[in-house]
XYZ file of C-alpha atoms in Angstrom:
382
model
C -69.927 217.269 7.772
C -67.588 215.908 5.104
C -64.695 217.891 6.491
C -65.443 216.678 10.013
C -65.427 213.042 8.909
C -62.183 213.574 6.975
C -60.564 215.139 10.025
C -61.690 212.250 12.232
C -60.349 209.696 9.741
C -56.988 211.490 9.535
C -56.803 211.692 13.293
C -57.601 207.969 13.586
C -54.992 207.164 10.958
C -52.325 209.060 12.912
C -53.346 207.319 16.132
C -53.178 203.908 14.470
C -49.758 204.764 13.021
C -48.434 205.806 16.429
C -49.925 202.728 18.036
C -48.371 200.472 15.400
C -44.985 202.148 15.800
C -45.141 201.777 19.577
C -46.023 198.088 19.388
C -43.305 197.507 16.799
C -40.612 199.137 18.940
C -41.811 197.338 22.048
C -41.818 193.978 20.231
C -38.317 194.571 18.839
C -37.042 195.479 22.316
C -38.521 192.283 23.790
C -36.999 190.219 20.992
C -33.540 191.747 21.525
C -33.636 191.175 25.308
C -34.815 187.578 24.989
C -32.370 186.933 22.131
C -29.458 188.139 24.296
C -30.616 185.995 27.230
C -30.934 182.948 24.981
C -27.454 183.449 23.463
C -25.929 183.866 26.936
C -27.672 180.717 28.126
C -26.483 178.815 25.048
C -22.864 179.911 25.585
C -22.997 178.771 29.231
C -22.398 175.012 29.356
C -24.989 172.874 31.028
C -23.855 171.116 34.198
C -25.094 167.746 35.368
C -24.530 166.616 38.936
C -23.972 163.008 40.018
C -23.418 161.553 43.478
C -21.723 158.208 44.019
C -19.414 156.325 46.391
C -15.830 157.576 46.203
C -13.519 154.735 45.196
C -10.740 156.886 43.737
C -8.785 157.832 46.816
C -5.752 159.927 45.978
C -2.480 159.647 47.864
C -2.431 163.237 49.182
C -4.763 165.969 50.383
C -3.735 169.561 49.761
C -4.659 172.146 52.404
C -4.450 175.799 51.302
C -4.436 178.299 54.142
C -3.921 181.985 54.831
C -4.532 182.928 58.468
C -3.645 186.080 60.392
C -3.134 186.209 64.178
C -2.900 189.983 64.809
C -1.772 189.917 68.467
C 0.755 187.048 68.698
C 4.238 187.175 67.198
C 5.418 184.586 64.693
C 8.132 183.371 67.063
C 5.433 182.155 69.467
C 3.168 180.410 66.954
C 3.389 176.784 65.818
C 1.616 175.010 62.977
C 1.097 171.271 63.504
C -0.763 168.591 61.545
C -1.945 165.220 62.871
C -3.943 162.290 61.551
C -6.978 160.640 63.140
C -4.817 158.482 65.419
C -3.207 161.554 66.936
C 0.155 160.826 65.344
C 1.952 163.637 63.597
C 2.231 163.455 59.848
C 5.738 162.534 58.782
C 7.460 164.004 55.736
C 4.830 166.647 55.101
C 5.179 168.302 51.712
C 4.623 171.930 52.431
C 5.190 175.465 51.348
C 4.242 177.498 54.412
C 5.459 181.000 55.211
C 5.286 183.283 58.232
C 5.175 187.050 57.823
C 5.727 189.360 60.782
C 3.102 192.108 61.120
C 2.786 195.111 63.348
C -0.314 195.579 65.503
C -1.942 197.494 62.643
C -1.504 194.551 60.269
C 1.322 196.067 58.196
C 4.253 193.785 57.189
C 7.489 194.282 59.134
C 9.744 192.166 56.905
C 9.721 189.685 54.064
C 7.982 186.348 54.815
C 10.120 183.495 56.096
C 9.533 179.879 55.129
C 8.400 177.739 58.039
C 10.299 174.493 58.654
C 7.565 171.991 59.542
C 8.726 168.901 61.385
C 7.121 166.521 63.806
C 6.936 167.640 67.414
C 9.958 166.939 69.502
C 9.447 163.926 71.740
C 10.300 164.198 75.403
C 12.542 161.134 75.245
C 14.611 162.544 72.407
C 14.825 165.880 74.171
C 16.017 164.228 77.361
C 18.699 162.238 75.560
C 19.877 165.369 73.770
C 20.017 167.309 77.006
C 22.011 164.544 78.725
C 24.483 164.401 75.855
C 24.882 168.164 76.040
C 25.444 167.956 79.775
C 28.083 165.199 79.461
C 29.916 167.140 76.772
C 30.183 170.161 79.011
C 30.752 168.323 82.286
C 34.470 168.977 82.177
C 33.791 172.623 81.363
C 31.498 175.078 83.115
C 28.469 173.291 84.621
C 25.548 175.669 84.994
C 22.850 175.297 87.606
C 19.526 173.669 86.677
C 17.740 175.493 89.493
C 16.473 172.492 91.407
C 16.235 169.856 88.654
C 17.987 166.601 89.731
C 21.305 165.686 88.140
C 19.712 162.441 86.950
C 17.434 164.463 84.690
C 20.073 166.689 83.140
C 23.694 167.061 84.172
C 24.320 170.722 83.396
C 22.268 173.678 82.263
C 24.602 175.989 80.418
C 21.964 177.654 78.253
C 18.462 178.987 78.758
C 17.155 176.129 76.598
C 18.811 173.593 78.908
C 17.010 175.088 81.902
C 13.728 175.035 79.978
C 14.216 171.361 79.098
C 14.985 170.484 82.714
C 11.808 172.199 83.906
C 9.852 170.667 81.061
C 11.046 167.167 81.953
C 10.106 167.753 85.585
C 6.816 169.298 84.412
C 7.462 172.392 86.490
C 6.292 175.864 85.625
C 9.158 177.884 84.222
C 10.093 180.882 86.431
C 10.612 184.446 85.299
C 13.456 184.350 82.704
C 14.946 187.486 84.264
C 15.667 185.391 87.383
C 17.592 182.781 85.370
C 21.187 183.738 84.713
C 21.356 181.748 81.456
C 18.224 183.477 80.107
C 19.072 187.131 80.732
C 20.694 187.629 77.334
C 19.139 184.650 75.573
C 17.459 185.238 72.207
C 14.330 183.306 73.249
C 13.915 185.613 76.240
C 14.167 188.643 73.968
C 11.542 187.120 71.661
C 9.287 186.442 74.647
C 9.322 190.116 75.552
C 7.936 190.909 72.099
C 5.407 188.075 72.003
C 2.389 190.412 72.202
C 3.832 193.402 70.362
C 3.498 191.905 66.883
C 1.084 189.927 64.734
C 1.695 187.081 62.311
C 0.389 185.914 58.956
C 0.741 182.205 58.179
C 0.021 181.211 54.606
C 0.840 178.529 52.048
C -0.183 174.911 51.677
C 0.288 171.474 53.217
C 0.044 168.117 51.482
C -0.940 165.424 53.982
C -2.151 161.852 53.792
C -5.685 161.574 52.442
C -7.279 160.500 55.711
C -9.140 162.343 58.410
C -7.003 164.461 60.669
C -6.429 167.908 62.090
C -4.096 170.853 62.032
C -3.848 173.830 64.280
C -2.110 177.132 64.883
C -1.372 177.644 68.563
C 1.126 179.538 70.716
C 4.203 177.801 72.095
C 6.617 175.158 70.898
C 4.970 171.749 70.435
C 6.137 168.514 72.065
C 5.058 164.898 72.440
C 4.940 163.681 76.028
C 3.834 160.045 76.353
C 2.130 160.322 72.950
C 0.236 163.421 74.116
C 0.597 166.591 72.069
C 1.364 169.629 74.241
C 2.536 173.198 73.729
C 5.086 174.919 75.922
C 3.943 178.529 76.330
C 6.355 179.408 79.109
C 7.134 181.932 80.488
C 3.482 182.900 79.935
C 0.241 181.361 81.050
C -1.894 179.879 78.282
C -4.683 182.267 79.243
C -2.432 185.227 78.407
C -2.791 184.727 74.653
C -5.420 186.572 72.649
C -6.395 184.262 69.790
C -8.308 186.798 67.712
C -7.782 185.735 64.094
C -8.756 186.260 60.487
C -9.144 183.336 58.084
C -8.345 185.014 54.804
C -8.509 181.743 52.893
C -8.983 178.039 53.582
C -9.601 175.404 50.938
C -8.805 171.796 50.138
C -7.447 170.803 46.740
C -7.450 172.938 43.609
C -8.997 176.388 43.677
C -11.390 176.302 40.719
C -13.080 179.437 39.430
C -16.614 179.624 40.731
C -15.994 177.378 43.754
C -16.854 179.047 47.057
C -15.114 178.448 50.370
C -17.489 179.005 53.319
C -15.116 180.634 55.826
C -12.984 182.823 53.576
C -12.615 186.328 54.964
C -14.116 185.758 58.424
C -12.757 187.815 61.324
C -13.200 186.371 64.811
C -12.612 188.430 67.961
C -12.070 186.993 71.446
C -13.693 189.383 73.922
C -13.311 186.872 76.771
C -9.518 186.547 76.609
C -7.713 183.376 75.568
C -10.063 181.162 73.558
C -9.837 177.783 71.889
C -11.510 177.937 68.475
C -12.494 174.654 66.871
C -13.633 174.247 63.271
C -15.149 170.879 62.381
C -14.899 170.392 58.644
C -16.698 167.843 56.473
C -14.871 167.443 53.170
C -16.713 166.165 50.096
C -14.427 165.050 47.239
C -15.503 166.746 44.026
C -14.692 166.079 40.378
C -15.169 168.620 37.579
C -15.264 167.290 34.020
C -14.913 170.160 31.551
C -16.250 170.323 27.994
C -12.818 169.575 26.570
C -12.612 166.346 28.567
C -10.134 167.567 31.190
C -10.796 166.313 34.715
C -10.139 168.453 37.809
C -10.053 166.929 41.276
C -10.881 169.198 44.207
C -12.985 169.258 47.375
C -15.972 171.100 48.760
C -16.547 171.369 52.483
C -18.930 172.508 55.188
C -17.921 173.915 58.579
C -19.286 173.808 62.111
C -17.687 176.237 64.578
C -17.203 176.003 68.332
C -15.362 178.164 70.850
C -14.183 177.485 74.375
C -12.721 180.023 76.790
C -9.482 178.863 78.424
C -9.990 179.046 82.192
C -7.651 178.911 85.143
C -8.158 176.702 88.171
C -6.268 173.698 89.427
C -5.088 173.434 85.847
C -5.653 175.240 82.616
C -8.651 173.917 80.723
C -7.997 173.703 77.011
C -5.374 175.284 74.828
C -5.739 178.684 73.124
C -5.424 178.571 69.376
C -7.239 177.860 66.118
C -7.920 174.151 65.605
C -9.227 172.533 62.418
C -10.570 168.984 62.527
C -11.483 167.489 59.160
C -12.911 164.223 57.899
C -13.532 162.965 54.389
C -16.968 161.990 53.158
C -17.258 158.518 51.563
C -19.376 160.083 48.803
C -18.127 162.028 45.805
C -19.879 164.716 43.768
C -19.213 164.803 40.035
C -20.021 167.859 37.905
C -19.959 167.397 34.144
C -20.067 170.274 31.664
C -22.049 169.612 28.501
C -22.577 171.739 25.412
C -26.172 172.596 24.611
C -27.348 171.408 21.163
C -27.489 173.982 18.360
C -30.922 172.730 17.271
C -32.345 173.516 20.695
C -30.903 177.037 20.471
C -32.433 177.664 17.007
C -35.818 176.333 18.089
C -35.813 178.700 21.070
C -34.959 181.652 18.830
C -37.827 180.830 16.498
C -40.130 180.434 19.477
C -39.089 183.863 20.779
C -39.729 185.609 17.441
C -42.974 183.791 16.738
C -44.240 184.099 20.285
C -43.658 187.827 20.544
C -45.175 188.422 17.070
C -48.256 186.396 17.986
C -48.773 188.072 21.380
C -48.277 191.543 19.868
C -50.793 190.742 17.102
C -53.397 189.583 19.621
C -52.975 192.704 21.783
C -53.035 194.924 18.695
C -56.215 193.258 17.438
C -57.974 193.675 20.771
C -57.046 197.342 21.048
C -57.903 198.025 17.382
C -61.397 196.512 17.575
C -62.076 198.206 20.918
C -61.099 201.646 19.648
C -62.975 201.016 16.383
C -66.173 200.219 18.234
C -65.817 203.341 20.381
C -65.245 205.540 17.319
C -68.312 204.118 15.552
C -70.454 204.949 18.550
C -69.048 208.470 18.610
C -69.833 208.918 14.901
C -73.475 207.883 15.251
C -73.870 209.882 18.458
C -74.498 207.020 20.841
C -71.448 207.854 23.005
C -71.107 211.334 24.420
């Protein structure tokens, strides 16, 4: 009987030792995990968010873009920017490049910087054409194929014929039927309009007011203050405006800031389509822990598409159009360091809390097992 009791006590002692070791290891593991989480939280600055009326309007708005049109050549794409009144921005500070791509998206040559200017006005074009015609009047005077002499005197180049038809608002005929266009560079580019793709990337700095910018096929013009694109010798519905927006943002690109339409790929199964993106820009200020202030913008986007149809006239213009407006409210994010005292208190709470909880669980299990063993010893529990 003595040996049996000794064996039981030794067995219980081993069980209690194993139980104590298990609880100790489990408690240490919990402390380490919570300690790491608390240190990580302490090292991450706290951010407070404030919303107020924006009274600090800056002089310029920076637009960062990187857009790929995989089925239209660079020579047939134009990038234009306008303000809310429909007038083109003058003296745009920009750094925009076009890169020719093959139909598989591989670069064909080094990117070329795009020369952004305001659209050519019809009046200026007419005057230029007339001057050109007068200068060559005493030389060879090419036919304008039906355009009156009052419009343009002579058409010695393919561009002259295009201007004459543009002034008369006639549809341009097949360039192969125009003598001046048979060996013209623009006609050669037109033949390759759908055999290449184009990547347009860089940035614009425009006036800090609502406005729009777009990428659309054809050379842009102003006719009676109306913005139009000349897509001749093609129909507007011939252009496939499938596109990828690799990146679009406004202002500085700050680490952690997300841009809602980065990386989207949009396909046009219905042919030529007019894509419209309505953008609401919210000015945003980041104040870092070191006191530096960063000005940028967040934005939300609403998308709309419209298929370009043919009838008595073409409805809409194929392309990718971005219309943006600035919110009168500003969001301010301020980084703040968390107090060391708060960090130390949390550490003490972690250690004390885990020790207390482990002690309670250990006490419950110990007394429960002790009661069961006592019943076994006196024979009350089989």
